[in-house]
PDB file of C-alpha atoms in Angstrom:
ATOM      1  CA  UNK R   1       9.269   3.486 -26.591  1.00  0.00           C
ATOM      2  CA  UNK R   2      11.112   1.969 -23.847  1.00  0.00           C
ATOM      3  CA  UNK R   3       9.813  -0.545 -20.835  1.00  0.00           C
ATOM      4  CA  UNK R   4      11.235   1.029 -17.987  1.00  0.00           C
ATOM      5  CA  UNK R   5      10.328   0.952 -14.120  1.00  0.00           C
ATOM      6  CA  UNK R   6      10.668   4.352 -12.132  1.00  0.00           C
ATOM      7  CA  UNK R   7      12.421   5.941  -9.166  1.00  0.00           C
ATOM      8  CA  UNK R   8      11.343   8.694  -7.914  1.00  0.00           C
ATOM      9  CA  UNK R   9      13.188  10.597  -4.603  1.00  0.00           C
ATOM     10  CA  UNK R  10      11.003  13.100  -2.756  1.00  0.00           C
ATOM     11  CA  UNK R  11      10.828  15.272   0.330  1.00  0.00           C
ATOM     12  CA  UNK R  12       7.737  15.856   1.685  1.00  0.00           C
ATOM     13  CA  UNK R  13       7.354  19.824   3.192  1.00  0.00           C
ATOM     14  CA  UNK R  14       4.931  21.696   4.949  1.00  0.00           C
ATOM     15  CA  UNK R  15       3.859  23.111   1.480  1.00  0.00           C
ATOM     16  CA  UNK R  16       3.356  19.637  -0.268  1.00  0.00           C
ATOM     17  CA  UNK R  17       6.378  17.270  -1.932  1.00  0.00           C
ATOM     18  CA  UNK R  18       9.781  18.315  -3.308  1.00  0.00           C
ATOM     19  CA  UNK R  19      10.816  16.040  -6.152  1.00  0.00           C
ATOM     20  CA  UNK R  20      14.925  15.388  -6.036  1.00  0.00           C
ATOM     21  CA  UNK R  21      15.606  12.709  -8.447  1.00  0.00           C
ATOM     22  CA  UNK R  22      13.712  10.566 -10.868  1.00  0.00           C
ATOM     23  CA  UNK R  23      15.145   7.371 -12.416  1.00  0.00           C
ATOM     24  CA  UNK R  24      14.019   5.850 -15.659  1.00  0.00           C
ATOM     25  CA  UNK R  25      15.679   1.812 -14.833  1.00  0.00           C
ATOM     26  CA  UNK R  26      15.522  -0.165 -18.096  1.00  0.00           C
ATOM     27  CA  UNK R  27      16.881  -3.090 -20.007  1.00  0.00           C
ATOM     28  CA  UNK R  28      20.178  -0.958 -21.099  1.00  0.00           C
ATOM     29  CA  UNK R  29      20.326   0.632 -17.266  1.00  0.00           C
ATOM     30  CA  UNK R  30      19.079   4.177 -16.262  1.00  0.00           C
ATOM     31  CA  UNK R  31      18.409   7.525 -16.818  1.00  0.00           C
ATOM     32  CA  UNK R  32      17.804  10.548 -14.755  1.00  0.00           C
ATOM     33  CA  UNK R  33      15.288  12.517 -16.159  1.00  0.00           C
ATOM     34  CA  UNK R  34      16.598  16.175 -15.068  1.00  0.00           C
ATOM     35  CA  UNK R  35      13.354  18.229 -16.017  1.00  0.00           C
ATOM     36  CA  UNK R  36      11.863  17.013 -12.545  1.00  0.00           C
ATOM     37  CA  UNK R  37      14.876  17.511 -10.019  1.00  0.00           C
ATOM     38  CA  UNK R  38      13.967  20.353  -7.826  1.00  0.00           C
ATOM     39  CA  UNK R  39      10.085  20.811  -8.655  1.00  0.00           C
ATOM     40  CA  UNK R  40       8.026  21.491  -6.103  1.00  0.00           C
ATOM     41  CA  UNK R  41       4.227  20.063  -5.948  1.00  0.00           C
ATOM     42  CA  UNK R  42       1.034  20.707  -3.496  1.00  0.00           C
ATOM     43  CA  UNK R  43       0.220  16.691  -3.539  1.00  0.00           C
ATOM     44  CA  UNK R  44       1.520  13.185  -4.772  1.00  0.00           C
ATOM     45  CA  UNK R  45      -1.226  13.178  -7.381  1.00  0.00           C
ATOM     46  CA  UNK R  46       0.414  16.316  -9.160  1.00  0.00           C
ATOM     47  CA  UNK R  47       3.705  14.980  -8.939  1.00  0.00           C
ATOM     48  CA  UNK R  48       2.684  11.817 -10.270  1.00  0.00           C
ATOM     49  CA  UNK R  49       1.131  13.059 -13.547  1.00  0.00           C
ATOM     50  CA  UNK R  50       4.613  15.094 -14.205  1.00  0.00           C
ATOM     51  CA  UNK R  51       6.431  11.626 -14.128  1.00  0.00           C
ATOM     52  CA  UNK R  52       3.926  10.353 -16.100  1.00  0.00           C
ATOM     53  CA  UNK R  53       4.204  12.924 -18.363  1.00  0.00           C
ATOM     54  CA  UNK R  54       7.795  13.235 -18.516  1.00  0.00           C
ATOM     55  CA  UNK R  55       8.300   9.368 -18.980  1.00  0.00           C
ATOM     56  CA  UNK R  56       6.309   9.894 -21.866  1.00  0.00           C
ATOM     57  CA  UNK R  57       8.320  13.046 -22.959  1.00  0.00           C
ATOM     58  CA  UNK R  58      11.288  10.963 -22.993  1.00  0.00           C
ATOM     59  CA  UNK R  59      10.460   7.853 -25.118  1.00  0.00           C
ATOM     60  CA  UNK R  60       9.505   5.162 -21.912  1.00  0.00           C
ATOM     61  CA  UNK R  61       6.595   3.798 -21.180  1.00  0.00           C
ATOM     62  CA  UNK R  62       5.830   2.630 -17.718  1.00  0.00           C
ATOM     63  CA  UNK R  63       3.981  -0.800 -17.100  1.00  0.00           C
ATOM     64  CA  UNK R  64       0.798  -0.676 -15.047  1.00  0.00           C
ATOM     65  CA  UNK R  65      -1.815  -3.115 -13.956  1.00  0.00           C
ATOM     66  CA  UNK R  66      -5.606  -2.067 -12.952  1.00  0.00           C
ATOM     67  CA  UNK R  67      -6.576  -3.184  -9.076  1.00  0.00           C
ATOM     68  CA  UNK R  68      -8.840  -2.220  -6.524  1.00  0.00           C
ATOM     69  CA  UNK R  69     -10.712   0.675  -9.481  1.00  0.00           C
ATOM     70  CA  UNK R  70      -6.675   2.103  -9.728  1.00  0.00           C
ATOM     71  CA  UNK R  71      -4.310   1.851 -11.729  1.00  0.00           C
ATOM     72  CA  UNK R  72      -1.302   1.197 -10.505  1.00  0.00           C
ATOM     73  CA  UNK R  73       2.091   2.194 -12.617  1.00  0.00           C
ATOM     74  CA  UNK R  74       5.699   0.658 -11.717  1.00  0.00           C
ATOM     75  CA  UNK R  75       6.644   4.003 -10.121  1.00  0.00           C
ATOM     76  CA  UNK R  76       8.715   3.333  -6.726  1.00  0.00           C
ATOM     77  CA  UNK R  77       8.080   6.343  -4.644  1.00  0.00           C
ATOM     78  CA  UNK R  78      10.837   7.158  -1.752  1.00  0.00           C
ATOM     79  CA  UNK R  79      10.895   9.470   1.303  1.00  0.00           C
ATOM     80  CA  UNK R  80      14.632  11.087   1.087  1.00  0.00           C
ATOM     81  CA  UNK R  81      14.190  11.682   4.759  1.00  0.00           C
ATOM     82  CA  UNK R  82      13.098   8.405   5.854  1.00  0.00           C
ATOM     83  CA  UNK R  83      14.362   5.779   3.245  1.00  0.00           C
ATOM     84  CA  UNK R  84      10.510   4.326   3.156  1.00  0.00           C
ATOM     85  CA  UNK R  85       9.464   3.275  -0.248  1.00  0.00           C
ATOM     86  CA  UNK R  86       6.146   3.004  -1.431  1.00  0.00           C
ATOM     87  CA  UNK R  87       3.693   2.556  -4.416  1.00  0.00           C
ATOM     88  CA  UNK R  88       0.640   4.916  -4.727  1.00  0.00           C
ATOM     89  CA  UNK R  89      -2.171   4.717  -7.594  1.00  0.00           C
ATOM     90  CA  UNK R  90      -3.737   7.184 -10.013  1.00  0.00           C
ATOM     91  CA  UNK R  91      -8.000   6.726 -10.179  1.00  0.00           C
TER      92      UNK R  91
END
């Protein structure tokens, strides 16, 4: 399996998040994983298991660290609408 950090673009809608894009960035460069563009999720906690899941899927593995009783993956999460980037943890 590959290191790789993610990317992942998102709009956030009255119904929950809209995933756009999602970026595997590695040692070789990057690769969109496709399966993800255009799902639709009720929170970021749903959405972050199917990039989890999908990273897997695809032969990376994602580095984490445990802080505050989380665990925290290298997942970049940003708004498409506002350009803000941010990290969120899985418990």
């Amino acid at each position: 399996m590959k290191k790789a950090n993610m990317l992942v673009c998102f709009e956030r809608d009255g119904s929950g998040i809209s995933v756009k894009n999602v970026y595997a960035v590695h040692r070789g460069g990057h690769d969109i994983i496709a399966c993800l563009s255009g799902k639709n999720y009720d929170s970021i906690s749903q959405a972050y298991s199917a990039v989890l899941s999908a990273a897997k899927n695809n032969g990376f593995r994602i580095p984490h660290y445990e802080a505050f009783d989380s665990r925290w993956y290298d997942i970049l999460w940003i708004d498409c609408d506002t350009g803000r980037a941010d990290k969120y943890s899985m418990r």
